Amino acid sequence: MTDDEVVEALRPAARAGTLPPPATREAVAEAEEVIGFPLPPLLRRLYLEVANGGFGPAEGILGVSGGSAQGNFADIAELYQDGPDPSGCIPAGLVLIYDWGCTIWSLVDFRDPAGAMWCTHEGEHWPQGIDLAEWLTGALAGTLKVEALPESQPASQIS
């Protein structure tokens, strides 16, 4: 799907009121300032035009300030404030965006305008080989499953 197609595919849920309202430009700018990288253009559009999080798998991704929370995590900037990863293992610019549970997270690479997706699990992190549009398309189709994420870890990283 193109970015436009992803945006349009998510609009019906927003119109139905099952998603939070769109983010403010100020909330997006604040998140970018905290994180130190601009949001990938598709993520920026989704937050500003569709909803402030809540879309994606299950209960949806975290929003920016004032948006969709997930468990104890209020927004992507708050989660990022202590550094991209308190253990220091995850490089700057990789932003935790969705908690699958069992220490498995999906991350978006803010250093890449396409929003390359990464996974972290049990102290390891690796690229998934898909971008944000593909990740969201998989979530919409129901083909993005938590069980497949640890299996996507390159063999060279498995101890």
mmCIF file of C-alpha atoms in Angstrom:
data_model
loop_
_atom_site.group_PDB
_atom_site.id
_atom_site.type_symbol
_atom_site.label_atom_id
_atom_site.label_comp_id
_atom_site.label_asym_id
_atom_site.label_seq_id
_atom_site.Cartn_x
_atom_site.Cartn_y
_atom_site.Cartn_z
ATOM 1 C CA MET A 1 0.000 0.000 0.000
ATOM 2 C CA THR A 2 1.085 3.561 -0.607
ATOM 3 C CA ASP A 3 1.085 6.087 2.211
ATOM 4 C CA ASP A 4 -2.164 7.566 0.838
ATOM 5 C CA GLU A 5 -3.771 4.114 0.818
ATOM 6 C CA VAL A 6 -2.692 3.441 4.410
ATOM 7 C CA VAL A 7 -4.134 6.787 5.524
ATOM 8 C CA GLU A 8 -7.421 6.086 3.728
ATOM 9 C CA ALA A 9 -7.604 2.522 5.104
ATOM 10 C CA LEU A 10 -7.392 3.865 8.666
ATOM 11 C CA ARG A 11 -9.904 6.711 8.238
ATOM 12 C CA PRO A 12 -13.071 4.574 8.704
ATOM 13 C CA ALA A 13 -12.056 3.607 12.258
ATOM 14 C CA ALA A 14 -11.366 7.259 13.036
ATOM 15 C CA ARG A 15 -14.745 8.309 11.612
ATOM 16 C CA ALA A 16 -16.467 5.599 13.637
ATOM 17 C CA GLY A 17 -15.010 7.129 16.794
ATOM 18 C CA THR A 18 -12.966 4.091 17.759
ATOM 19 C CA LEU A 19 -9.711 6.059 17.598
ATOM 20 C CA PRO A 20 -8.629 9.180 19.494
ATOM 21 C CA PRO A 21 -8.828 12.487 17.635
ATOM 22 C CA PRO A 22 -5.803 13.599 15.598
ATOM 23 C CA ALA A 23 -2.784 15.027 17.397
ATOM 24 C CA THR A 24 -2.038 18.713 17.516
ATOM 25 C CA ARG A 25 0.917 20.065 15.571
ATOM 26 C CA GLU A 26 2.369 21.165 18.912
ATOM 27 C CA ALA A 27 2.254 17.608 20.308
ATOM 28 C CA VAL A 28 4.005 16.267 17.204
ATOM 29 C CA ALA A 29 6.665 19.000 17.378
ATOM 30 C CA GLU A 30 7.195 18.276 21.090
ATOM 31 C CA ALA A 31 7.708 14.554 20.387
ATOM 32 C CA GLU A 32 10.193 15.343 17.620
ATOM 33 C CA GLU A 33 12.099 17.669 19.952
ATOM 34 C CA VAL A 34 12.306 15.052 22.719
ATOM 35 C CA ILE A 35 13.290 12.267 20.321
ATOM 36 C CA GLY A 36 15.727 14.424 18.341
ATOM 37 C CA PHE A 37 14.549 13.162 14.945
ATOM 38 C CA PRO A 38 11.572 14.069 12.752
ATOM 39 C CA LEU A 39 8.708 11.593 12.601
ATOM 40 C CA PRO A 40 8.675 9.537 9.413
ATOM 41 C CA PRO A 41 6.259 11.308 7.023
ATOM 42 C CA LEU A 42 3.617 8.533 7.100
ATOM 43 C CA LEU A 43 3.539 8.472 10.901
ATOM 44 C CA ARG A 44 3.342 12.277 11.004
ATOM 45 C CA ARG A 45 0.382 12.208 8.571
ATOM 46 C CA LEU A 46 -1.407 9.514 10.536
ATOM 47 C CA TYR A 47 -1.030 11.379 13.830
ATOM 48 C CA LEU A 48 -2.119 14.717 12.314
ATOM 49 C CA GLU A 49 -4.776 13.562 9.834
ATOM 50 C CA VAL A 50 -6.269 10.343 11.231
ATOM 51 C CA ALA A 51 -5.721 9.722 14.945
ATOM 52 C CA ASN A 52 -3.240 10.280 17.735
ATOM 53 C CA GLY A 53 -2.346 6.591 17.976
ATOM 54 C CA GLY A 54 -4.687 3.697 18.631
ATOM 55 C CA PHE A 55 -4.359 2.239 15.120
ATOM 56 C CA GLY A 56 -2.352 -0.853 14.216
ATOM 57 C CA PRO A 57 -2.437 -4.232 15.930
ATOM 58 C CA ALA A 58 -4.868 -4.927 18.811
ATOM 59 C CA GLU A 59 -5.253 -1.756 20.930
ATOM 60 C CA GLY A 60 -2.991 0.156 18.557
ATOM 61 C CA ILE A 61 0.246 2.077 18.655
ATOM 62 C CA LEU A 62 1.171 4.743 21.146
ATOM 63 C CA GLY A 63 0.374 8.309 20.223
ATOM 64 C CA VAL A 64 2.148 11.545 20.991
ATOM 65 C CA SER A 65 1.152 13.678 23.996
ATOM 66 C CA GLY A 66 -2.601 13.555 24.595
ATOM 67 C CA GLY A 67 -3.076 10.500 22.418
ATOM 68 C CA SER A 68 -3.523 6.794 22.766
ATOM 69 C CA ALA A 69 -1.690 5.205 25.675
ATOM 70 C CA GLN A 70 -0.746 1.554 26.011
ATOM 71 C CA GLY A 71 -0.615 0.064 29.485
ATOM 72 C CA ASN A 72 1.577 2.306 31.655
ATOM 73 C CA PHE A 73 3.085 4.073 28.645
ATOM 74 C CA ALA A 74 1.479 7.450 27.892
ATOM 75 C CA ASP A 75 3.158 8.390 24.608
ATOM 76 C CA ILE A 76 6.214 7.799 22.434
ATOM 77 C CA ALA A 77 8.113 10.863 23.684
ATOM 78 C CA GLU A 78 7.573 10.020 27.347
ATOM 79 C CA LEU A 79 8.812 6.499 26.709
ATOM 80 C CA TYR A 80 11.846 7.845 24.849
ATOM 81 C CA GLN A 81 12.820 10.544 27.396
ATOM 82 C CA ASP A 82 15.168 8.380 29.430
ATOM 83 C CA GLY A 83 16.962 7.476 26.224
ATOM 84 C CA PRO A 84 15.865 5.168 23.452
ATOM 85 C CA ASP A 85 16.482 2.244 25.771
ATOM 86 C CA PRO A 86 17.445 2.381 29.455
ATOM 87 C CA SER A 87 19.872 -0.517 28.872
ATOM 88 C CA GLY A 88 21.691 1.539 26.239
ATOM 89 C CA CYS A 89 21.410 -1.281 23.695
ATOM 90 C CA ILE A 90 18.953 0.291 21.250
ATOM 91 C CA PRO A 91 20.443 3.045 19.032
ATOM 92 C CA ALA A 92 19.128 6.607 19.193
ATOM 93 C CA GLY A 93 16.362 7.190 16.671
ATOM 94 C CA LEU A 94 14.687 3.811 17.152
ATOM 95 C CA VAL A 95 11.399 4.602 18.880
ATOM 96 C CA LEU A 96 9.335 2.089 20.829
ATOM 97 C CA ILE A 97 5.839 2.298 19.403
ATOM 98 C CA TYR A 98 3.979 -0.913 20.239
ATOM 99 C CA ASP A 99 4.260 -3.309 23.183
ATOM 100 C CA TRP A 100 3.319 -6.854 22.178
ATOM 101 C CA GLY A 101 3.873 -8.091 25.744
ATOM 102 C CA CYS A 102 6.441 -10.626 26.963
ATOM 103 C CA THR A 103 9.262 -8.061 26.435
ATOM 104 C CA ILE A 104 8.568 -7.868 22.684
ATOM 105 C CA TRP A 105 8.324 -4.379 21.187
ATOM 106 C CA SER A 106 7.996 -2.988 17.687
ATOM 107 C CA LEU A 107 10.059 0.105 16.986
ATOM 108 C CA VAL A 108 10.063 2.677 14.189
ATOM 109 C CA ASP A 109 13.374 3.974 12.865
ATOM 110 C CA PHE A 110 12.982 7.758 12.882
ATOM 111 C CA ARG A 111 16.348 8.054 11.098
ATOM 112 C CA ASP A 112 14.698 6.558 7.982
ATOM 113 C CA PRO A 113 11.935 8.547 6.223
ATOM 114 C CA ALA A 114 10.224 5.255 5.280
ATOM 115 C CA GLY A 115 10.047 4.329 8.965
ATOM 116 C CA ALA A 116 11.859 1.006 8.848
ATOM 117 C CA MET A 117 10.438 -1.321 11.497
ATOM 118 C CA TRP A 118 12.574 -3.041 14.112
ATOM 119 C CA CYS A 119 11.874 -5.558 16.836
ATOM 120 C CA THR A 120 13.351 -5.894 20.290
ATOM 121 C CA HIS A 121 13.085 -8.970 22.468
ATOM 122 C CA GLU A 122 15.105 -10.212 25.434
ATOM 123 C CA GLY A 123 17.782 -7.539 25.078
ATOM 124 C CA GLU A 124 18.316 -7.990 21.325
ATOM 125 C CA HIS A 125 17.077 -5.749 18.513
ATOM 126 C CA TRP A 126 17.003 -6.243 14.766
ATOM 127 C CA PRO A 127 15.423 -4.812 11.596
ATOM 128 C CA GLN A 128 12.291 -6.593 10.430
ATOM 129 C CA GLY A 129 12.899 -5.891 6.757
ATOM 130 C CA ILE A 130 9.626 -3.947 6.368
ATOM 131 C CA ASP A 131 8.673 -0.312 6.668
ATOM 132 C CA LEU A 132 5.849 1.319 8.629
ATOM 133 C CA ALA A 133 3.405 1.168 5.701
ATOM 134 C CA GLU A 134 4.001 -2.578 5.298
ATOM 135 C CA TRP A 135 3.759 -3.115 9.055
ATOM 136 C CA LEU A 136 0.422 -1.278 9.234
ATOM 137 C CA THR A 137 -0.839 -3.083 6.138
ATOM 138 C CA GLY A 138 -0.056 -6.386 7.886
ATOM 139 C CA ALA A 139 -1.890 -5.172 10.995
ATOM 140 C CA LEU A 140 -4.937 -4.189 8.918
ATOM 141 C CA ALA A 141 -4.924 -7.544 7.113
ATOM 142 C CA GLY A 142 -4.466 -9.467 10.352
ATOM 143 C CA THR A 143 -1.236 -11.048 9.121
ATOM 144 C CA LEU A 144 1.069 -9.210 11.535
ATOM 145 C CA LYS A 145 1.415 -11.623 14.449
ATOM 146 C CA VAL A 146 3.522 -11.431 17.582
ATOM 147 C CA GLU A 147 4.588 -15.063 17.143
ATOM 148 C CA ALA A 148 6.455 -14.172 13.941
ATOM 149 C CA LEU A 149 8.483 -11.331 15.445
ATOM 150 C CA PRO A 150 11.084 -13.361 17.385
ATOM 151 C CA GLU A 151 11.317 -15.672 14.363
ATOM 152 C CA SER A 152 12.373 -12.662 12.237
ATOM 153 C CA GLN A 153 15.574 -12.306 14.288
ATOM 154 C CA PRO A 154 18.618 -12.974 12.104
ATOM 155 C CA ALA A 155 20.377 -16.238 12.983
ATOM 156 C CA SER A 156 23.636 -14.341 13.484
ATOM 157 C CA GLN A 157 22.072 -12.599 16.519
ATOM 158 C CA ILE A 158 20.695 -15.707 18.171
ATOM 159 C CA SER A 159 23.016 -17.016 20.872
#
